[in-house]
Short mmCIF file of C-alpha atoms and ligand atoms in Angstrom, two decimals:
data_model
loop_
_atom_site.label_atom_id
_atom_site.label_comp_id
_atom_site.label_asym_id
_atom_site.label_seq_id
_atom_site.Cartn_x
_atom_site.Cartn_y
_atom_site.Cartn_z
CA MET A 1 -15.11 -23.07 30.29
CA SER A 2 -12.20 -21.64 28.34
CA GLY A 3 -12.41 -20.76 24.66
CA ILE A 4 -9.81 -20.14 21.97
CA LEU A 5 -10.75 -16.44 21.80
CA ASP A 6 -10.85 -15.76 25.54
CA GLY A 7 -10.05 -12.12 26.25
CA LYS A 8 -9.99 -11.13 22.57
CA ARG A 9 -11.84 -8.14 21.17
CA ILE A 10 -13.03 -8.70 17.59
CA LEU A 11 -14.72 -6.43 15.06
CA VAL A 12 -16.98 -8.38 12.69
CA THR A 13 -18.30 -6.87 9.46
CA GLY A 14 -20.85 -8.47 7.14
CA VAL A 15 -23.66 -9.68 9.42
CA LEU A 16 -26.78 -9.23 7.27
CA MET A 17 -28.84 -12.44 7.61
CA GLU A 18 -28.59 -15.67 9.57
CA SER A 19 -27.14 -17.14 6.38
CA SER A 20 -24.21 -14.70 6.53
CA ILE A 21 -20.82 -16.32 7.13
CA ALA A 22 -20.21 -13.35 9.46
CA PHE A 23 -23.23 -14.23 11.63
CA HIS A 24 -21.81 -17.69 12.29
CA THR A 25 -18.36 -16.21 12.84
CA ALA A 26 -19.78 -13.76 15.40
CA LYS A 27 -21.72 -16.51 17.17
CA LEU A 28 -18.72 -18.84 17.34
CA ALA A 29 -16.45 -15.99 18.43
CA GLN A 30 -18.73 -15.19 21.36
CA GLU A 31 -18.99 -18.89 22.24
CA GLN A 32 -15.18 -19.03 22.23
CA GLY A 33 -14.90 -16.15 24.70
CA ALA A 34 -14.47 -13.07 22.49
CA GLU A 35 -16.07 -9.69 23.01
CA ILE A 36 -17.35 -8.57 19.64
CA ILE A 37 -18.62 -5.47 17.91
CA LEU A 38 -20.53 -5.60 14.63
CA THR A 39 -20.62 -3.24 11.68
CA ALA A 40 -23.69 -2.91 9.50
CA PHE A 41 -24.52 -2.18 5.86
CA PRO A 42 -26.87 -0.99 4.43
CA ARG A 43 -28.84 -0.30 7.64
CA PRO A 44 -27.99 -0.93 11.30
CA THR A 45 -31.61 -1.99 11.99
CA LEU A 46 -31.24 -5.09 9.78
CA THR A 47 -28.04 -6.18 11.50
CA GLU A 48 -29.44 -5.35 14.95
CA ARG A 49 -32.37 -7.66 14.29
CA ILE A 50 -30.09 -10.57 13.41
CA ALA A 51 -27.68 -9.72 16.25
CA ARG A 52 -30.48 -10.48 18.74
CA LYS A 53 -29.98 -14.14 17.80
CA LEU A 54 -26.39 -14.09 19.07
CA PRO A 55 -25.57 -15.57 22.49
CA ARG A 56 -24.79 -12.11 23.96
CA PRO A 57 -25.84 -8.51 23.11
CA THR A 58 -23.42 -6.54 20.98
CA LYS A 59 -23.07 -3.00 19.72
CA VAL A 60 -23.74 -2.38 16.01
CA ILE A 61 -21.99 0.44 14.12
CA GLU A 62 -23.03 1.65 10.67
CA LEU A 63 -20.21 1.10 8.15
CA ASP A 64 -20.30 1.47 4.41
CA VAL A 65 -16.75 0.42 3.69
CA THR A 66 -16.57 2.84 0.74
CA ASN A 67 -17.55 5.81 2.95
CA ALA A 68 -14.49 7.71 4.23
CA GLU A 69 -16.46 9.34 7.08
CA HIS A 70 -17.75 6.00 8.32
CA LEU A 71 -14.20 4.61 8.26
CA ALA A 72 -12.78 7.67 10.02
CA ARG A 73 -15.18 7.47 12.98
CA LEU A 74 -14.76 3.72 13.48
CA GLU A 75 -11.70 4.11 15.72
CA SER A 76 -13.35 6.32 18.36
CA VAL A 77 -16.57 4.29 18.53
CA VAL A 78 -14.73 0.98 18.87
CA ARG A 79 -12.26 2.43 21.41
CA GLU A 80 -15.11 3.67 23.57
CA GLU A 81 -16.86 0.30 23.44
CA LEU A 82 -13.99 -2.20 23.65
CA GLY A 83 -10.83 -0.16 24.36
CA GLY A 84 -9.04 -1.68 21.35
CA LEU A 85 -9.05 -4.68 19.01
CA ASP A 86 -7.26 -8.01 18.70
CA GLY A 87 -8.99 -9.07 15.51
CA VAL A 88 -10.91 -7.84 12.48
CA VAL A 89 -13.20 -9.88 10.21
CA HIS A 90 -13.72 -8.65 6.65
CA SER A 91 -16.81 -10.47 5.35
CA ILE A 92 -17.83 -8.07 2.60
CA GLY A 93 -18.46 -8.59 -1.07
CA PHE A 94 -20.52 -6.88 -3.74
CA ALA A 95 -20.66 -6.54 -7.52
CA PRO A 96 -23.36 -4.79 -9.58
CA GLN A 97 -25.74 -7.07 -11.50
CA ASP A 98 -24.12 -6.30 -14.88
CA ALA A 99 -20.79 -7.60 -13.53
CA LEU A 100 -22.24 -11.06 -12.80
CA GLY A 101 -24.08 -13.95 -14.38
CA GLY A 102 -22.35 -14.37 -17.74
CA ASN A 103 -21.95 -10.73 -18.74
CA PHE A 104 -18.17 -10.68 -18.34
CA LEU A 105 -17.36 -9.46 -21.85
CA ASN A 106 -19.81 -6.54 -21.68
CA THR A 107 -19.41 -5.19 -18.14
CA PRO A 108 -18.61 -1.45 -18.06
CA PHE A 109 -15.62 -0.31 -16.03
CA GLU A 110 -17.81 1.61 -13.55
CA SER A 111 -19.32 -1.69 -12.40
CA VAL A 112 -15.91 -3.37 -12.26
CA ALA A 113 -14.61 -0.43 -10.22
CA THR A 114 -17.48 -0.78 -7.72
CA ALA A 115 -16.82 -4.51 -7.34
CA MET A 116 -13.12 -3.85 -6.76
CA HIS A 117 -13.74 -1.01 -4.31
CA VAL A 118 -16.26 -2.86 -2.13
CA SER A 119 -14.81 -6.36 -2.38
CA ALA A 120 -11.00 -5.89 -2.55
CA TYR A 121 -9.72 -2.39 -1.76
CA SER A 122 -11.96 -2.38 1.32
CA LEU A 123 -9.72 -4.99 2.99
CA LYS A 124 -7.00 -2.32 3.03
CA SER A 125 -9.37 0.51 4.05
CA LEU A 126 -10.92 -1.49 6.89
CA THR A 127 -7.55 -2.73 8.14
CA MET A 128 -6.10 0.79 8.14
CA ALA A 129 -9.17 2.17 9.92
CA CYS A 130 -8.67 -0.47 12.64
CA LEU A 131 -4.87 -0.29 12.79
CA PRO A 132 -4.66 2.29 15.64
CA LEU A 133 -6.89 -0.01 17.72
CA MET A 134 -4.49 -2.96 17.53
CA GLY A 135 -1.84 -2.43 20.21
CA ASP A 136 1.58 -3.94 21.00
CA GLY A 137 0.18 -7.46 21.00
CA GLY A 138 -0.64 -7.10 17.29
CA GLY A 139 -3.75 -8.66 15.85
CA SER A 140 -5.35 -10.90 13.27
CA VAL A 141 -7.22 -9.74 10.17
CA VAL A 142 -9.30 -12.40 8.41
CA GLY A 143 -11.25 -12.07 5.15
CA LEU A 144 -13.33 -14.36 2.95
CA THR A 145 -12.53 -15.28 -0.62
CA PHE A 146 -13.86 -17.58 -3.33
CA ASP A 147 -10.90 -19.34 -4.97
CA ALA A 148 -9.60 -16.82 -7.51
CA GLN A 149 -7.16 -19.22 -9.17
CA PHE A 150 -9.90 -20.40 -11.52
CA ALA A 151 -12.52 -18.92 -13.83
CA TRP A 152 -15.93 -20.07 -12.56
CA PRO A 153 -19.35 -20.11 -14.28
CA GLN A 154 -21.42 -16.94 -13.59
CA TYR A 155 -18.96 -15.43 -11.10
CA ASP A 156 -17.56 -13.03 -13.70
CA TRP A 157 -16.02 -9.80 -12.30
CA MET A 158 -16.23 -11.07 -8.72
CA GLY A 159 -13.42 -13.41 -9.86
CA PRO A 160 -10.92 -10.61 -10.61
CA ALA A 161 -12.20 -8.77 -7.50
CA LYS A 162 -11.39 -11.83 -5.37
CA ALA A 163 -7.98 -12.15 -7.09
CA ALA A 164 -7.35 -8.53 -6.05
CA LEU A 165 -8.56 -9.30 -2.51
CA GLU A 166 -6.16 -12.24 -2.28
CA ALA A 167 -3.23 -10.11 -3.48
CA THR A 168 -4.24 -7.27 -1.12
CA SER A 169 -4.17 -9.70 1.79
CA ARG A 170 -0.61 -10.76 0.92
CA TYR A 171 0.57 -7.14 0.70
CA LEU A 172 -1.08 -6.31 4.04
CA ALA A 173 0.70 -9.35 5.50
CA ARG A 174 3.97 -7.97 4.11
CA ASP A 175 3.50 -4.46 5.46
CA LEU A 176 1.94 -5.23 8.85
CA GLY A 177 4.05 -8.20 9.94
CA LYS A 178 6.45 -5.92 11.84
CA GLN A 179 3.51 -4.86 14.02
CA ASN A 180 2.69 -8.52 14.63
CA ILE A 181 -0.50 -8.17 12.61
CA ARG A 182 -1.38 -11.26 10.59
CA CYS A 183 -3.62 -11.12 7.54
CA ASN A 184 -5.20 -14.30 6.20
CA LEU A 185 -8.19 -15.44 4.15
CA ILE A 186 -10.61 -18.32 4.27
CA SER A 187 -11.45 -19.57 0.79
CA ALA A 188 -14.98 -20.88 1.27
CA GLY A 189 -17.06 -23.17 -0.90
CA PRO A 190 -20.48 -21.93 -2.08
CA ILE A 191 -23.03 -20.95 0.58
CA GLY A 192 -26.60 -19.87 -0.12
CA SER A 193 -26.30 -16.39 1.44
CA MET A 194 -27.74 -13.09 0.15
CA ALA A 195 -24.47 -12.36 -1.67
CA ALA A 196 -24.67 -15.75 -3.41
CA LYS A 197 -28.35 -15.37 -4.30
CA SER A 198 -27.57 -12.09 -6.05
CA ILE A 199 -25.45 -13.99 -8.58
CA PRO A 200 -27.72 -15.07 -11.47
CA GLY A 201 -27.20 -18.81 -12.10
CA PHE A 202 -25.38 -19.35 -8.78
CA SER A 203 -26.79 -22.90 -8.57
CA GLU A 204 -24.81 -23.85 -11.68
CA LEU A 205 -21.66 -22.77 -9.89
CA ALA A 206 -22.63 -24.51 -6.66
CA ASP A 207 -23.42 -27.72 -8.55
CA VAL A 208 -19.70 -28.19 -9.24
CA TRP A 209 -19.41 -29.09 -5.52
CA ASN A 210 -22.05 -31.83 -5.81
CA HIS A 211 -19.88 -33.60 -8.36
CA ARG A 212 -16.30 -32.89 -7.31
CA SER A 213 -15.99 -32.11 -3.61
CA PRO A 214 -14.21 -34.94 -1.70
CA LEU A 215 -16.11 -34.04 1.49
CA GLU A 216 -19.88 -33.78 1.17
CA TRP A 217 -20.55 -30.05 0.86
CA ASN A 218 -23.64 -28.50 2.44
CA MET A 219 -24.43 -25.17 0.78
CA SER A 220 -26.82 -24.15 3.53
CA ASP A 221 -24.24 -24.46 6.32
CA PRO A 222 -22.02 -21.38 6.79
CA GLU A 223 -20.62 -22.70 10.09
CA PRO A 224 -17.51 -24.47 8.71
CA ALA A 225 -16.35 -21.21 7.11
CA GLY A 226 -17.03 -19.39 10.41
CA ARG A 227 -14.98 -21.99 12.26
CA GLY A 228 -12.08 -21.39 9.89
CA VAL A 229 -12.26 -17.64 10.50
CA VAL A 230 -12.32 -18.14 14.28
CA ALA A 231 -9.30 -20.46 14.09
CA LEU A 232 -7.32 -17.81 12.18
CA LEU A 233 -8.38 -15.15 14.70
CA SER A 234 -7.07 -17.32 17.54
CA ASP A 235 -3.54 -17.83 18.85
CA TRP A 236 -3.40 -21.23 17.14
CA PHE A 237 -1.97 -19.80 13.89
CA PRO A 238 0.66 -17.52 15.45
CA MET A 239 3.17 -17.74 12.59
CA THR A 240 0.74 -17.79 9.66
CA THR A 241 0.18 -14.72 7.56
CA GLY A 242 -0.49 -14.01 3.88
CA GLU A 243 -2.16 -17.45 3.80
CA ILE A 244 -5.37 -18.67 2.18
CA VAL A 245 -6.97 -21.60 4.00
CA HIS A 246 -9.54 -23.53 1.98
CA VAL A 247 -12.81 -24.44 3.69
CA ASP A 248 -14.29 -25.87 0.51
CA GLY A 249 -14.68 -29.60 1.18
CA GLY A 250 -11.31 -30.12 -0.52
CA LEU A 251 -12.51 -29.21 -4.00
CA HIS A 252 -9.48 -27.02 -4.69
CA ALA A 253 -7.28 -30.15 -4.61
CA ILE A 254 -9.25 -32.06 -7.25
CA GLY A 255 -8.45 -31.79 -10.96
CA ALA A 256 -11.50 -33.44 -12.45
N1 NAD B 1 -21.65 -17.26 -0.18
C1 NAD B 1 -20.65 -17.83 -0.81
O1 NAD B 1 -20.82 -18.76 -1.60
C2 NAD B 1 -19.24 -17.35 -0.55
C3 NAD B 1 -18.16 -18.18 -0.88
C4 NAD B 1 -16.87 -17.73 -0.66
C5 NAD B 1 -16.66 -16.47 -0.13
N2 NAD B 1 -17.73 -15.68 0.18
C6 NAD B 1 -17.47 -14.35 0.71
O2 NAD B 1 -17.88 -14.29 2.05
C7 NAD B 1 -18.11 -12.93 2.39
C8 NAD B 1 -19.47 -12.82 3.08
O3 NAD B 1 -20.51 -13.16 2.17
P1 NAD B 1 -21.77 -14.04 2.59
O4 NAD B 1 -21.79 -15.19 1.68
O5 NAD B 1 -21.79 -14.26 4.05
O6 NAD B 1 -22.99 -13.12 2.11
P2 NAD B 1 -23.78 -11.94 2.85
O7 NAD B 1 -24.65 -11.34 1.78
O8 NAD B 1 -24.44 -12.43 4.06
O9 NAD B 1 -22.62 -10.94 3.25
C9 NAD B 1 -22.08 -9.97 2.38
C10 NAD B 1 -21.92 -8.73 3.22
O10 NAD B 1 -21.30 -7.68 2.49
C11 NAD B 1 -21.81 -6.50 3.04
N3 NAD B 1 -21.55 -5.34 2.19
C12 NAD B 1 -21.88 -5.17 0.88
N4 NAD B 1 -21.53 -3.92 0.48
C13 NAD B 1 -20.96 -3.32 1.57
C14 NAD B 1 -20.40 -2.03 1.81
N5 NAD B 1 -20.35 -1.10 0.84
N6 NAD B 1 -19.91 -1.75 3.04
C15 NAD B 1 -19.94 -2.67 4.02
N7 NAD B 1 -20.45 -3.90 3.87
C16 NAD B 1 -20.96 -4.21 2.65
C17 NAD B 1 -23.30 -6.77 3.19
O11 NAD B 1 -23.89 -5.88 4.10
C18 NAD B 1 -23.27 -8.20 3.70
O12 NAD B 1 -23.32 -8.21 5.10
C19 NAD B 1 -18.02 -12.14 1.08
O13 NAD B 1 -16.70 -11.62 0.96
C20 NAD B 1 -18.22 -13.21 0.04
O14 NAD B 1 -17.69 -12.88 -1.22
C21 NAD B 1 -19.02 -16.10 0.00
#
């Protein structure tokens, strides 16, 4: 059976739990014919345990995306395993507790800086670390955002971090287009992952979807977001870059 990622080699970050968007992305990517490699934070053992639930075995590499040594050794490890890459999935987000949950006006810059480093700047760092692995055929970089056009309840400094991620993606699209590298984001609706559970009052934010989403939104199903990522990794969006595709039940289109 042929899949839309047949023959593609994809690096997937962000597999932590079965509820991770990245886990579903990795699973779908394998089902669609890709060879994948995973990166792990904070510990490879956690990711390795979850990776056993994937259709096929996969190598797991430790990667703290703020660690220059980890980033520097990524190229050689991936080259040895897969020979190169056709796609990269950035599924990483973090903000310290005092940057979330209604503390926007009092968050110290150190916490804002951490949120920006891990959640936004890392799209550039990861892409540059993987750049030598993407050959003449180019590649597709896909990240995950939460619509940064609006101020949301509780989301606080993750909002500006996602706005920075969205802008970073556009600038990467600008600078890497000549190498036929596309950079796009999926803007997902709320999903009850670890990252979401770390936001105090996340249910208040998620409740917006119960009232306003045109399509019935299921917070415990990360698969639609994973499907969006896989579509952008495939050859079915060959002339799309710098784009943000909403997988949010259509909520972004609704005013009230
Ligand atoms: N859950 C949601 O409601 C939602 C909605 C829209 C977008 N997103 C985004 O989707 C992406 C994946 O989140 P998720 O919901 O699957 O949650 P998750 O908790 O499963 O994934 C977040 C990942 O970030 C990784 N991470 C954190 N700090 C890191 C670091 N320093 N280096 C490398 N990796 C690091 C964690 O290991 C984890 O795997 C994030 O960018 C998140 O902001 C989530």
